[in-house]
Coordinates of C-alpha atoms and ligand atoms in Angstrom, one line a residue:
Chain A
M81 CA -7.8 29.7 -150.6
M82 CA -11.1 28.5 -152.2
S83 CA -14.4 28.5 -149.5
S84 CA -15.5 23.8 -150.2
R85 CA -18.8 26.0 -151.7
T86 CA -17.7 27.9 -154.1
F87 CA -15.4 24.5 -154.8
S88 CA -18.4 22.2 -155.2
L89 CA -20.0 24.3 -157.3
L90 CA -17.2 25.0 -159.7
A91 CA -15.8 21.3 -159.6
P92 CA -19.0 19.7 -161.1
V93 CA -19.1 23.0 -163.3
T94 CA -15.6 22.4 -165.3
L95 CA -15.8 18.8 -166.0
G96 CA -19.8 19.8 -167.7
I97 CA -17.6 22.3 -169.9
I98 CA -14.4 20.1 -170.9
I99 CA -17.1 17.3 -171.5
L100 CA -18.8 19.5 -173.8
G101 CA -15.5 20.9 -175.4
I102 CA -14.4 17.0 -176.1
W103 CA -18.4 16.7 -177.4
E104 CA -18.4 19.2 -179.3
G105 CA -14.7 18.9 -181.0
V106 CA -16.1 14.9 -181.6
C107 CA -18.6 16.6 -183.9
R108 CA -16.8 18.4 -185.7
F109 CA -13.2 15.9 -186.4
W110 CA -15.4 13.1 -187.7
H111 CA -18.3 15.6 -189.1
I112 CA -21.0 13.6 -187.0
P113 CA -24.0 14.2 -189.1
P114 CA -27.0 16.3 -186.6
Y115 CA -29.4 13.7 -186.7
L116 CA -26.9 11.1 -185.8
M117 CA -25.2 13.2 -183.0
P118 CA -25.9 17.4 -182.9
S119 CA -23.1 19.2 -182.2
P120 CA -23.3 21.7 -178.4
S121 CA -23.0 24.3 -181.0
A122 CA -26.0 22.7 -183.2
I123 CA -28.3 22.5 -179.7
W124 CA -27.7 25.7 -178.8
R125 CA -28.7 27.1 -182.6
A126 CA -31.6 25.4 -182.0
L127 CA -32.5 26.7 -178.7
M128 CA -32.1 30.1 -180.1
L129 CA -33.9 29.2 -183.2
D130 CA -36.5 28.0 -181.5
G131 CA -36.5 29.5 -178.2
V132 CA -40.4 31.0 -177.8
A133 CA -42.1 28.2 -178.5
L134 CA -40.0 25.8 -176.0
L135 CA -39.8 27.9 -173.0
H136 CA -43.7 28.2 -174.3
A137 CA -44.1 23.7 -173.9
L138 CA -42.2 24.8 -170.8
L139 CA -44.3 26.9 -169.0
I140 CA -47.0 24.5 -169.8
T141 CA -45.2 21.7 -168.5
L142 CA -44.2 23.4 -165.4
E143 CA -47.8 24.1 -165.0
I144 CA -48.5 21.3 -164.4
T145 CA -45.6 20.6 -162.8
F146 CA -46.4 23.0 -159.8
A147 CA -50.3 22.5 -160.2
A148 CA -49.3 18.2 -159.7
L149 CA -47.5 19.1 -156.4
I150 CA -49.6 21.0 -154.8
A151 CA -52.2 18.5 -154.9
A152 CA -49.6 15.6 -154.1
V153 CA -48.7 17.6 -150.7
V154 CA -52.2 18.5 -150.0
G155 CA -53.4 15.2 -150.6
G156 CA -50.6 13.3 -149.1
V157 CA -50.5 15.1 -146.1
L158 CA -54.2 14.4 -145.5
V159 CA -54.0 10.9 -146.3
A160 CA -51.1 10.9 -143.8
F161 CA -53.2 12.6 -140.8
L162 CA -56.0 10.4 -141.6
L163 CA -53.4 7.3 -141.6
V164 CA -52.2 8.4 -138.3
Q165 CA -55.6 8.8 -136.8
S166 CA -56.0 5.0 -136.0
P167 CA -54.4 1.2 -137.1
L168 CA -57.1 0.6 -138.5
I169 CA -57.5 2.7 -140.2
E170 CA -54.4 2.4 -140.9
R171 CA -54.5 -0.9 -141.9
C172 CA -57.7 -0.2 -144.5
L173 CA -56.3 2.4 -146.1
M174 CA -52.2 1.1 -146.5
P175 CA -52.5 -1.8 -148.9
Y176 CA -53.9 0.8 -151.7
V177 CA -51.9 3.4 -151.5
V178 CA -49.1 0.5 -151.6
I179 CA -50.6 0.0 -155.2
M180 CA -51.0 3.0 -156.2
Q181 CA -47.8 3.1 -155.9
V182 CA -46.4 -0.6 -157.4
T183 CA -48.6 0.1 -160.3
P184 CA -46.6 2.1 -163.2
I185 CA -48.1 5.4 -164.5
V186 CA -47.5 4.7 -167.9
A187 CA -49.4 2.1 -167.3
I188 CA -52.6 3.9 -165.7
A189 CA -52.6 7.6 -167.9
P190 CA -54.0 6.8 -170.9
L191 CA -56.7 5.4 -168.1
I192 CA -57.2 8.3 -166.1
I193 CA -57.1 10.7 -169.2
I194 CA -59.8 8.9 -171.3
L195 CA -61.5 9.0 -167.3
I196 CA -61.3 13.3 -167.1
H197 CA -61.6 15.0 -170.7
N198 CA -59.8 17.7 -169.5
T199 CA -56.5 17.5 -170.6
P200 CA -54.2 18.6 -168.2
L201 CA -57.0 18.4 -165.3
A202 CA -55.8 14.8 -166.5
L203 CA -52.0 15.2 -166.8
T204 CA -51.5 16.5 -163.2
A205 CA -54.0 14.4 -162.1
C206 CA -51.4 11.5 -163.0
A207 CA -48.8 13.4 -162.2
A208 CA -49.8 14.2 -158.6
L209 CA -50.3 10.8 -158.6
V210 CA -46.6 9.9 -159.2
A211 CA -45.3 12.6 -156.7
I212 CA -48.0 11.5 -153.7
F213 CA -46.5 8.4 -151.9
P214 CA -43.1 10.2 -151.0
V215 CA -45.1 12.9 -149.7
I216 CA -48.0 10.0 -147.6
S217 CA -45.0 7.8 -146.5
N218 CA -42.7 10.8 -144.8
T219 CA -45.3 12.5 -143.3
L220 CA -46.6 9.6 -142.1
Q221 CA -43.7 8.6 -140.8
G222 CA -42.8 11.9 -139.5
L223 CA -45.4 12.2 -137.8
R224 CA -44.6 9.1 -135.5
S225 CA -40.8 10.1 -135.1
V226 CA -42.2 12.0 -131.8
D227 CA -39.2 11.8 -129.3
P228 CA -41.7 9.5 -126.9
D229 CA -39.8 11.2 -123.7
L230 CA -41.0 14.5 -125.2
A231 CA -44.2 13.2 -125.9
A232 CA -44.8 11.7 -121.8
Y233 CA -43.9 15.6 -121.1
F234 CA -46.7 16.6 -122.4
Q235 CA -49.2 14.1 -121.4
M236 CA -48.1 14.8 -118.0
H237 CA -49.1 18.8 -118.2
K238 CA -52.3 17.5 -119.6
A239 CA -51.7 19.1 -123.2
S240 CA -55.0 18.9 -125.5
R241 CA -55.2 16.8 -128.2
L242 CA -54.9 19.6 -130.1
Q243 CA -51.9 21.1 -128.2
T244 CA -50.1 18.1 -129.1
L245 CA -50.5 17.8 -132.5
T246 CA -49.6 21.7 -132.8
R247 CA -47.1 21.9 -130.4
L248 CA -45.6 18.8 -130.8
R249 CA -46.6 15.8 -133.9
I250 CA -46.7 18.4 -136.9
P251 CA -42.4 20.1 -135.5
S252 CA -41.3 16.5 -135.4
A253 CA -42.4 15.9 -138.8
L254 CA -41.6 18.9 -140.3
P255 CA -37.8 17.0 -141.1
M256 CA -39.7 13.8 -142.5
F257 CA -42.1 15.9 -144.2
M258 CA -39.5 18.8 -145.7
A259 CA -38.2 15.4 -147.5
G260 CA -40.6 13.6 -148.9
L261 CA -41.4 17.6 -150.9
R262 CA -38.1 17.0 -152.2
I263 CA -38.5 13.4 -153.4
A264 CA -42.0 15.0 -154.3
T265 CA -40.8 18.8 -156.1
G266 CA -38.5 15.7 -158.9
L267 CA -41.3 13.0 -159.2
S268 CA -44.1 16.1 -159.8
L269 CA -41.7 16.9 -163.3
V270 CA -41.4 13.5 -164.2
G271 CA -45.0 12.1 -164.1
A272 CA -45.7 15.6 -166.1
I273 CA -43.5 14.1 -169.0
V274 CA -44.2 11.7 -168.3
A275 CA -48.6 11.9 -168.8
E276 CA -47.5 14.4 -171.4
F277 CA -45.8 11.4 -173.6
V278 CA -48.6 8.7 -173.0
A279 CA -51.3 12.0 -173.9
G280 CA -49.1 13.0 -177.0
T281 CA -51.6 16.2 -177.0
G282 CA -51.0 18.5 -179.6
G283 CA -52.8 22.6 -180.4
N284 CA -51.7 25.3 -177.9
S285 CA -51.5 23.6 -174.7
A286 CA -48.5 21.0 -175.4
G287 CA -45.6 21.0 -172.9
L288 CA -41.9 20.1 -173.5
A289 CA -42.6 16.0 -174.6
Y290 CA -44.7 17.1 -176.6
Q291 CA -42.0 19.1 -178.4
I292 CA -39.6 16.2 -177.8
L293 CA -42.2 13.7 -179.9
Q294 CA -42.4 16.0 -182.3
S295 CA -39.0 17.4 -182.6
G296 CA -38.3 13.0 -183.5
F297 CA -41.1 12.7 -186.6
Q298 CA -39.3 15.5 -188.0
M299 CA -36.2 14.1 -187.2
D300 CA -35.1 17.8 -185.7
I301 CA -32.7 15.6 -183.6
P302 CA -30.9 19.3 -182.1
R303 CA -34.4 20.7 -181.3
M304 CA -34.8 17.3 -179.2
F305 CA -32.0 17.8 -177.5
A306 CA -32.7 21.4 -177.0
A307 CA -35.8 20.6 -175.3
L308 CA -34.3 18.1 -173.2
F309 CA -31.8 20.6 -172.5
L310 CA -34.4 23.3 -171.3
I311 CA -36.3 19.9 -169.3
T312 CA -33.1 19.3 -167.2
V313 CA -32.6 23.2 -166.5
A314 CA -36.0 22.9 -164.8
G315 CA -35.4 20.2 -162.7
L316 CA -32.1 21.4 -161.2
V317 CA -33.6 24.1 -160.9
L318 CA -36.8 23.2 -158.7
Y319 CA -34.4 20.8 -156.9
T320 CA -32.2 23.8 -155.4
A321 CA -35.5 25.5 -154.6
A322 CA -36.4 22.5 -152.6
A323 CA -33.9 21.5 -150.9
S324 CA -33.2 25.2 -150.4
L325 CA -36.6 25.3 -148.7
Q326 CA -36.1 22.1 -147.1
R327 CA -32.9 23.9 -145.1
F328 CA -34.7 27.1 -144.3
A329 CA -37.1 25.2 -142.5
L330 CA -34.8 23.2 -140.3
R331 CA -32.6 26.1 -140.2
H332 CA -32.0 25.6 -136.4
R333 CA -32.3 21.8 -135.9
S334 CA -28.8 20.2 -135.5
Chain B
M255 CA -55.8 13.7 -92.3
N256 CA -52.3 13.3 -95.1
T257 CA -50.5 15.7 -95.8
S258 CA -47.7 13.8 -97.2
V259 CA -46.3 14.9 -101.1
L260 CA -46.8 11.4 -101.9
S261 CA -47.4 7.9 -100.1
L262 CA -47.6 4.7 -102.0
A263 CA -48.9 1.7 -100.3
G264 CA -48.3 -1.1 -101.7
I265 CA -47.8 0.2 -105.3
E266 CA -46.9 -3.4 -107.9
K267 CA -46.6 -3.1 -111.5
V268 CA -47.0 -6.1 -113.3
F269 CA -46.5 -5.6 -117.3
P270 CA -48.2 -5.9 -120.3
N271 CA -45.6 -8.5 -121.0
G272 CA -45.2 -10.4 -118.0
V273 CA -42.4 -9.0 -116.5
R274 CA -42.8 -8.1 -112.7
G275 CA -41.7 -4.1 -112.7
L276 CA -42.0 -3.5 -108.8
S277 CA -43.3 -5.5 -106.0
P278 CA -44.7 -4.1 -103.7
V279 CA -43.2 -0.7 -102.4
D280 CA -43.9 1.4 -99.7
L281 CA -42.4 5.1 -100.0
T282 CA -44.0 8.6 -98.1
V283 CA -42.3 11.9 -99.7
E284 CA -42.3 15.0 -96.6
K285 CA -42.4 18.4 -97.8
G286 CA -38.9 19.5 -98.1
D287 CA -37.6 15.3 -98.4
F288 CA -35.6 15.3 -101.2
V289 CA -35.8 11.6 -102.0
T290 CA -33.3 9.2 -103.5
L291 CA -33.7 6.4 -105.6
I292 CA -30.8 4.4 -105.6
G293 CA -29.8 1.3 -107.2
P294 CA -28.9 -1.5 -109.8
S295 CA -30.0 -1.0 -113.3
G296 CA -33.3 -2.5 -114.0
C297 CA -34.1 -2.4 -110.3
G298 CA -37.2 -0.3 -110.8
K299 CA -36.6 2.9 -110.7
S300 CA -37.3 4.9 -113.7
T301 CA -40.9 2.9 -113.3
L302 CA -41.3 4.3 -109.9
L303 CA -40.9 7.4 -111.2
K304 CA -42.9 7.3 -114.2
L305 CA -45.7 5.6 -112.1
I306 CA -45.5 8.6 -110.1
A307 CA -46.0 11.1 -112.7
N308 CA -48.9 9.1 -113.8
L309 CA -47.1 7.9 -117.1
H310 CA -47.7 3.7 -116.3
T311 CA -50.7 2.9 -113.9
P312 CA -50.2 0.3 -111.5
S313 CA -51.3 -2.9 -111.6
G314 CA -52.1 -2.7 -107.6
G315 CA -51.5 -0.7 -104.5
K316 CA -52.7 2.0 -103.2
M317 CA -51.5 5.7 -104.2
N318 CA -51.7 9.3 -103.1
W319 CA -49.8 12.8 -104.2
W320 CA -51.2 15.6 -101.3
G321 CA -53.2 13.4 -100.0
G322 CA -56.2 13.2 -103.0
N323 CA -55.2 11.5 -106.7
F324 CA -54.1 12.5 -110.1
G325 CA -57.1 14.6 -111.1
D326 CA -55.9 17.3 -108.3
V327 CA -52.3 17.4 -109.5
G328 CA -51.4 20.2 -111.2
R329 CA -53.3 22.6 -108.9
K330 CA -51.8 25.2 -106.5
G331 CA -50.2 23.5 -104.1
R332 CA -49.7 20.6 -106.0
R333 CA -48.5 21.2 -108.3
M334 CA -45.5 18.6 -110.2
A335 CA -42.5 18.6 -112.6
F336 CA -40.4 16.3 -114.5
V337 CA -37.1 16.4 -115.4
F338 CA -35.9 13.0 -117.6
Q339 CA -31.9 11.7 -118.0
D340 CA -32.5 13.6 -121.5
A341 CA -32.9 17.1 -121.7
T342 CA -35.6 16.6 -123.6
L343 CA -36.3 19.6 -125.6
M344 CA -37.7 21.1 -128.4
P345 CA -35.0 21.7 -131.4
W346 CA -37.5 23.8 -133.3
A347 CA -38.3 26.7 -130.3
T348 CA -36.2 28.7 -128.9
I349 CA -34.9 28.6 -125.2
A350 CA -37.9 31.1 -123.9
K351 CA -40.2 29.0 -125.7
N352 CA -38.8 26.2 -124.3
V353 CA -38.9 27.4 -121.0
R354 CA -42.0 28.7 -121.1
L355 CA -44.2 25.4 -122.9
P356 CA -46.1 24.2 -119.9
L357 CA -47.5 27.4 -119.2
D358 CA -48.2 27.7 -122.6
L359 CA -50.1 24.1 -122.0
E360 CA -51.7 26.0 -119.3
K361 CA -52.2 28.7 -120.9
V362 CA -50.7 31.8 -119.0
D363 CA -51.2 34.3 -120.4
R364 CA -48.0 35.3 -123.1
A365 CA -46.6 38.3 -121.1
T366 CA -46.8 36.9 -117.6
A367 CA -45.4 34.0 -119.6
D368 CA -41.7 35.3 -120.6
K369 CA -41.4 37.2 -117.8
R370 CA -41.9 33.7 -115.6
A371 CA -39.6 31.3 -118.2
L372 CA -36.5 33.9 -118.0
A373 CA -36.4 34.8 -113.9
A374 CA -36.7 30.5 -113.9
L375 CA -33.4 31.0 -117.0
E376 CA -31.9 33.2 -114.5
R377 CA -32.5 31.4 -111.2
V378 CA -30.3 28.0 -113.3
G379 CA -27.8 31.1 -115.5
L380 CA -29.0 30.9 -118.4
G381 CA -30.8 34.2 -118.8
H382 CA -28.6 35.2 -121.6
V383 CA -29.6 32.2 -124.0
T384 CA -33.6 33.4 -124.4
E385 CA -33.5 33.5 -127.6
H386 CA -31.1 30.4 -128.8
Y387 CA -32.0 27.2 -130.1
P388 CA -31.1 23.7 -128.0
A389 CA -28.6 22.9 -130.6
Q390 CA -26.6 25.8 -129.7
L391 CA -25.9 24.5 -126.3
S392 CA -23.9 22.7 -124.7
G393 CA -25.0 19.1 -122.5
G394 CA -24.7 21.0 -119.4
M395 CA -26.1 24.6 -120.3
K396 CA -29.8 22.2 -121.9
M397 CA -30.0 20.1 -118.8
R398 CA -30.6 23.7 -117.3
V399 CA -32.9 24.8 -119.3
S400 CA -34.2 21.7 -118.7
I401 CA -34.4 22.4 -115.0
A402 CA -36.0 25.7 -116.0
R403 CA -39.2 24.7 -117.9
A404 CA -39.4 22.2 -114.5
L405 CA -38.9 25.2 -112.2
V406 CA -41.1 28.3 -114.2
T407 CA -44.4 26.1 -113.1
E408 CA -43.7 26.7 -109.3
P409 CA -43.2 22.6 -108.5
D410 CA -44.4 21.6 -104.8
L411 CA -42.5 17.8 -106.3
L412 CA -40.2 17.8 -108.4
L413 CA -39.3 14.0 -109.9
M414 CA -35.6 13.5 -111.3
D415 CA -34.9 10.6 -114.0
E416 CA -30.6 10.5 -113.4
P417 CA -30.6 13.9 -114.7
F418 CA -26.7 14.5 -114.7
G419 CA -26.1 10.7 -115.9
A420 CA -24.6 11.8 -119.2
L421 CA -22.4 14.9 -118.0
D422 CA -19.1 15.6 -116.6
E423 CA -18.4 15.3 -113.5
F424 CA -17.0 19.0 -112.8
T425 CA -20.7 20.1 -114.1
R426 CA -22.5 17.1 -112.7
N427 CA -21.1 18.4 -109.4
R428 CA -21.5 22.8 -110.3
L429 CA -25.6 21.4 -110.6
D430 CA -26.0 18.9 -107.7
E431 CA -25.4 22.2 -105.7
E432 CA -27.9 24.1 -107.8
M433 CA -29.8 21.2 -107.1
A434 CA -29.4 21.1 -103.1
R435 CA -29.8 25.0 -102.5
L436 CA -33.2 24.3 -104.5
C437 CA -34.1 21.6 -102.3
Y438 CA -32.5 22.8 -98.4
E439 CA -32.5 26.7 -98.7
D440 CA -35.6 27.3 -101.4
G441 CA -37.8 24.2 -99.7
L442 CA -38.2 22.1 -103.0
T443 CA -39.5 18.6 -102.0
T444 CA -37.4 16.9 -104.8
L445 CA -37.4 12.9 -106.3
F446 CA -34.1 12.1 -107.8
V447 CA -33.2 9.1 -108.8
T448 CA -29.3 8.3 -109.4
H449 CA -26.9 5.7 -110.7
A450 CA -23.8 7.2 -109.1
L451 CA -23.9 7.0 -105.2
H452 CA -21.6 10.3 -104.6
E453 CA -24.6 11.9 -105.8
A454 CA -26.9 10.6 -103.5
A455 CA -24.6 11.2 -100.4
F456 CA -24.3 14.1 -101.6
L457 CA -28.1 15.6 -101.5
S458 CA -30.3 13.4 -100.3
S459 CA -31.4 13.5 -96.3
R460 CA -33.1 9.8 -97.0
V461 CA -31.8 7.3 -99.7
M462 CA -33.8 4.2 -100.4
V463 CA -31.4 1.6 -101.7
M464 CA -33.5 -0.4 -103.9
A465 CA -32.9 -4.2 -105.5
A466 CA -33.8 -5.7 -108.7
R467 CA -35.8 -9.1 -109.9
P468 CA -38.6 -7.8 -108.8
G469 CA -37.6 -4.3 -108.6
R470 CA -38.0 -3.1 -104.5
I471 CA -37.0 -1.2 -101.7
H472 CA -34.3 -3.0 -99.7
A473 CA -33.1 -0.8 -97.1
Q474 CA -33.4 2.9 -96.6
Y475 CA -30.7 5.3 -94.9
E476 CA -31.5 8.9 -93.8
I477 CA -28.7 12.0 -93.7
D478 CA -28.8 14.7 -91.7
R479 CA -31.1 17.3 -93.6
S480 CA -28.9 20.4 -91.3
I481 CA -25.6 19.8 -93.4
L482 CA -24.5 22.0 -95.4
R483 CA -24.5 20.9 -98.8
N484 CA -21.1 22.7 -100.2
E485 CA -18.0 21.7 -101.7
E486 CA -16.1 21.4 -98.0
F487 CA -19.1 18.8 -97.2
R488 CA -18.0 16.6 -100.5
L489 CA -14.4 16.5 -99.1
S490 CA -15.5 16.3 -95.6
D491 CA -14.9 11.8 -93.2
Q492 CA -19.2 12.8 -92.7
F493 CA -19.3 12.6 -96.1
A494 CA -17.2 9.5 -96.9
G495 CA -18.2 8.1 -94.3
I496 CA -21.7 8.6 -95.3
S497 CA -20.5 7.7 -99.4
R498 CA -19.3 4.5 -97.7
E499 CA -22.2 3.2 -95.5
L500 CA -24.2 3.6 -99.3
A501 CA -21.8 1.2 -100.9
I502 CA -22.4 -1.0 -98.5
L503 CA -25.9 -0.5 -98.5
L504 CA -25.8 -0.7 -102.1
E505 CA -23.3 -4.1 -102.7
D506 CA -25.9 -5.9 -100.4
A507 CA -28.8 -4.6 -102.7
S508 CA -26.4 -5.9 -106.2
R509 CA -26.2 -9.0 -104.2
E510 CA -29.3 -9.8 -103.0
S511 CA -30.6 -8.5 -107.1
M512 CA -28.0 -10.9 -108.8
I513 CA -29.3 -14.3 -106.0
Q514 CA -32.7 -14.1 -107.1
Q515 CA -31.8 -14.2 -111.0
E516 CA -30.4 -17.3 -110.5
V517 CA -32.8 -18.6 -108.1
R518 CA -35.9 -18.0 -111.1
A519 CA -32.3 -19.7 -113.9
Ligands
LIG257 N1 -42.6 -0.8 -120.9 C1 -42.1 -1.9 -120.8 N2 -42.7 -3.2 -120.3 C2 -42.2 -4.4 -120.4 N3 -40.4 -4.7 -119.3 C3 -40.7 -3.0 -118.7 C4 -40.8 -1.8 -119.0 N4 -40.2 -0.7 -118.3 C5 -39.4 -1.6 -117.9 N5 -39.7 -2.8 -118.4 C6 -39.0 -3.2 -117.4 O1 -39.2 -3.1 -115.9 C7 -38.2 -3.0 -115.2 C8 -37.3 -2.1 -114.8 O2 -36.9 -0.8 -115.4 P1 -36.6 0.3 -114.9 O3 -36.2 1.4 -116.3 O4 -37.5 1.0 -114.2 O5 -35.7 -0.1 -114.4 P2 -34.3 1.4 -113.7 O6 -33.8 0.6 -112.6 O7 -35.2 2.6 -114.0 O8 -33.1 1.1 -114.2 P3 -31.5 1.8 -115.0 O9 -31.2 2.5 -114.1 O10 -31.0 1.4 -116.1 O11 -32.4 3.4 -116.0 C9 -36.7 -3.8 -116.1 O12 -36.4 -4.9 -116.2 C10 -37.1 -3.2 -117.6 O13 -37.1 -4.3 -118.0
LIG258 MG1 -34.4 4.3 -115.4

């Protein structure tokens, strides 16, 4: 009997292999030219051929992703703590947080890139802006989701503000925060790539988005797919890592 | 000099939304008493307990804790502990850490706190689960942990708001017997809220029957303290007699609560 974990891994992998097989078959049978739709084997060849350059580009994109994630988490948690201090602060600040969230990053990215001359820094700022909202809103909701009876218990035992914060509010906020972190991880990658597209940077500090654009201009479609493949793999790894971290942090609860 | 553990004179509570939670209530609890509040839903039992725990402020009346005010509660000889309807444990902390919480908040040193937490857990028969997490325990065990967390401070007054309401009959009876031992053998003064008539009849030295709308004390009923509260008592004619008399008082109180409601409507 297969364990459900093995099955949940094996089932999608099998489906993927079947789809790749059909894709390969269709491309070969009808001789579809690679500039229209490259076959998986052609994409793989492109990946092998240009692997070093593409991996280097991936690394640059990942650097921006991680820097943006750290900035979003630190900034988002700080903003959430600030907002939870008083209803007045929240009423003043919350509309701006929402405005930031509803403004599409593609629309403000050119502005940020003009304002911040250091390109990697500008890209990081754009990606962080995309990722920060779930951190803020989840941490805020988490800080509020304290069990009222437990809060009453702390009050009755004359707990100080600091004790209530460290022993009650922060641990109570952890589940919501972890969920926010998981969303923010994915968004950091999306933000980094979108920002790279807008910036269209060249030179040796160019990330994967630039490689995709470049391949597009050269009509090197297999290479485009290869870059896309790397982005997908990176996204999957990031998602899995964040989900594992979430499970680990909450392993004792329910 | 007033030596009562608790004395309430004309305590009222009107909530900010205008609901009259309690109309003037007088209540004294003496050392060693097991006082039970019983009454229909909404008669203000929880409100009264929260007023005593200083989680609400009264709209009128005078309340004393050990003859003094709330500022002195928590000192030696004036410790108060509260057990809620739910176990109200911290899901992220081990059982030992949960029980140690009130000591940690008082900044008792780690070694002493650990020793006392273990002793309290052993008292409720849970010395073997110190490193477990709440999610790993049954409802009855969690409630026991909650009681251990209350006992660890060596309280001089224990407040309990329907602590066993969510448990099955069997577990509840066992815990009731443990509570009776704590009060009648170890001398723990207790103010207890319950919906269950048989629980009130089994545990109390005094039962306060409350009526609703507005919440008030309708009648009080004394029970001989010298009775041994054990399984035998639960099956005795004496217990049946007490339960019947309480049932009549409670019926009266609910009827009066209904009449008040109709008058208002
Ligand atoms: N914070 C509050 N604001 C307004 N009204 C409240 C508040 N807390 C309680 N009440 C009202 O006061 C009355 C008494 O409530 P309380 O919770 O003390 O009843 P209870 O006797 O504990 O009921 P139960 O047996 O259902 O727990 C109810 O009518 C309730 O709706
Ligand atoms: Mg209640």
